[in-house]
GROMACS .gro file of C-alpha atoms in nm:
model
  116
    1GLU     CA    1   0.000   0.000   0.000
    2VAL     CA    2   0.282   0.242   0.085
    3TYR     CA    3   0.453   0.178  -0.246
    4LEU     CA    4   0.132   0.241  -0.438
    5ARG     CA    5   0.092   0.575  -0.258
    6VAL     CA    6   0.454   0.674  -0.319
    7ASP     CA    7   0.439   0.576  -0.687
    8ALA     CA    8   0.116   0.776  -0.725
    9ALA     CA    9   0.277   1.079  -0.556
   10ALA     CA   10   0.574   1.059  -0.794
   11ALA     CA   11   0.337   1.037  -1.091
   12THR     CA   12   0.148   1.342  -0.964
   13VAL     CA   13   0.466   1.548  -0.927
   14GLY     CA   14   0.600   1.431  -1.263
   15ARG     CA   15   0.272   1.525  -1.435
   16GLY     CA   16   0.275   1.863  -1.264
   17VAL     CA   17   0.630   1.933  -1.378
   18ALA     CA   18   0.546   1.831  -1.735
   19GLU     CA   19   0.229   2.043  -1.743
   20ALA     CA   20   0.400   2.353  -1.601
   21LEU     CA   21   0.694   2.328  -1.841
   22ALA     CA   22   0.466   2.260  -2.139
   23LYS     CA   23   0.253   2.563  -2.055
   24GLU     CA   24   0.566   2.781  -2.070
   25GLY     CA   25   0.691   2.617  -2.391
   26VAL     CA   26   1.000   2.469  -2.226
   27PRO     CA   27   1.132   2.158  -2.403
   28HIS     CA   28   1.133   1.874  -2.153
   29ARG     CA   29   1.103   1.506  -2.092
   30VAL     CA   30   1.000   1.344  -1.764
   31GLN     CA   31   1.116   0.984  -1.736
   32THR     CA   32   0.986   0.769  -1.453
   33ALA     CA   33   1.068   0.447  -1.275
   34GLY     CA   34   0.830   0.383  -0.988
   35SER     CA   35   0.875   0.649  -0.722
   36LEU     CA   36   1.170   0.818  -0.885
   37PHE     CA   37   1.189   1.024  -1.200
   38SER     CA   38   1.417   1.252  -1.391
   39VAL     CA   39   1.341   1.581  -1.562
   40PHE     CA   40   1.543   1.662  -1.871
   41PHE     CA   41   1.523   1.990  -2.059
   42THR     CA   42   1.496   1.834  -2.403
   43GLU     CA   43   1.230   1.693  -2.632
   44ASP     CA   44   1.460   1.405  -2.728
   45GLU     CA   45   1.453   1.066  -2.566
   46VAL     CA   46   1.720   1.027  -2.298
   47ARG     CA   47   1.863   0.677  -2.276
   48ASP     CA   48   2.224   0.745  -2.184
   49TYR     CA   49   2.464   1.007  -2.056
   50ASP     CA   50   2.539   1.144  -2.401
   51ALA     CA   51   2.170   1.218  -2.456
   52ALA     CA   52   2.142   1.369  -2.106
   53ARG     CA   53   2.439   1.595  -2.179
   54ARG     CA   54   2.264   1.732  -2.489
   55GLN     CA   55   1.974   1.870  -2.287
   56GLN     CA   56   1.943   2.240  -2.212
   57ALA     CA   57   2.080   2.188  -1.860
   58TRP     CA   58   2.138   2.562  -1.831
   59ARG     CA   59   1.763   2.592  -1.766
   60TYR     CA   60   1.787   2.382  -1.449
   61PRO     CA   61   1.953   2.634  -1.213
   62ALA     CA   62   1.674   2.887  -1.271
   63PHE     CA   63   1.411   2.614  -1.221
   64PHE     CA   64   1.590   2.480  -0.910
   65HIS     CA   65   1.628   2.821  -0.743
   66ALA     CA   66   1.269   2.921  -0.816
   67MET     CA   67   1.151   2.601  -0.647
   68LEU     CA   68   1.390   2.658  -0.356
   69ASP     CA   69   1.257   3.012  -0.315
   70ARG     CA   70   0.912   2.855  -0.268
   71GLY     CA   71   1.040   2.607  -0.007
   72VAL     CA   72   1.085   2.304  -0.234
   73TYR     CA   73   1.433   2.152  -0.236
   74LEU     CA   74   1.512   1.957  -0.552
   75PRO     CA   75   1.821   1.759  -0.645
   76PRO     CA   76   2.090   2.022  -0.709
   77SER     CA   77   2.187   1.888  -1.053
   78ALA     CA   78   1.996   1.844  -1.377
   79PHE     CA   79   2.153   1.499  -1.398
   80GLU     CA   80   2.007   1.360  -1.074
   81ALA     CA   81   1.685   1.168  -1.018
   82TRP     CA   82   1.404   1.305  -0.805
   83PHE     CA   83   1.277   1.080  -0.525
   84VAL     CA   84   0.938   1.081  -0.357
   85SER     CA   85   0.881   0.914  -0.021
   86ALA     CA   86   0.595   0.830   0.212
   87ALA     CA   87   0.665   1.164   0.386
   88HIS     CA   88   0.532   1.346   0.079
   89ASP     CA   89   0.172   1.389   0.190
   90ASP     CA   90  -0.101   1.590   0.017
   91ALA     CA   91   0.015   1.916   0.178
   92VAL     CA   92   0.366   1.865   0.041
   93LEU     CA   93   0.234   1.774  -0.304
   94ASP     CA   94   0.023   2.091  -0.300
   95ARG     CA   95   0.326   2.300  -0.206
   96ILE     CA   96   0.521   2.150  -0.497
   97ALA     CA   97   0.231   2.211  -0.736
   98ASP     CA   98   0.201   2.572  -0.621
   99ALA     CA   99   0.574   2.632  -0.682
  100LEU     CA  100   0.587   2.479  -1.030
  101PRO     CA  101   0.440   2.766  -1.238
  102ASP     CA  102   0.703   3.014  -1.113
  103ALA     CA  103   0.979   2.760  -1.166
  104ALA     CA  104   0.860   2.684  -1.519
  105ARG     CA  105   0.856   3.056  -1.600
  106ALA     CA  106   1.209   3.086  -1.462
  107ALA     CA  107   1.324   2.795  -1.679
  108ALA     CA  108   1.155   2.951  -1.981
  109SER     CA  109   1.329   3.284  -1.929
  110ALA     CA  110   1.673   3.131  -1.861
  111THR     CA  111   1.945   3.165  -2.120
  112GLU     CA  112   2.275   2.990  -2.162
  113GLU     CA  113   2.437   3.304  -2.025
  114THR     CA  114   2.221   3.314  -1.711
  115PRO     CA  115   2.448   3.267  -1.408
  116ALA     CA  116   2.379   2.953  -1.206
   0.00000   0.00000   0.00000
């Protein structure tokens, strides 16, 4: 039962990320495996490190800091997986969802020259 809840929470967050980024026109791919997932700033399939390196990773710092400013701490690198646990209750999922629009706008406005 716990694993079903955690997997569902991860799917909810992953969907929220994808929807927020899509709304802002940010190229992205959310890849999932149970309760963990990765967000890549690319429309291309990511199957290996070479493909991951080709993403627009320069968008991640803006996204990361916008989430952090709203009280949501993400993995500090665009190359790390996100993990959801049983501690992520509905209030936490709501907080993440509320932070995503600002973070997606930050990612959309980022440029390769934007300082990290």
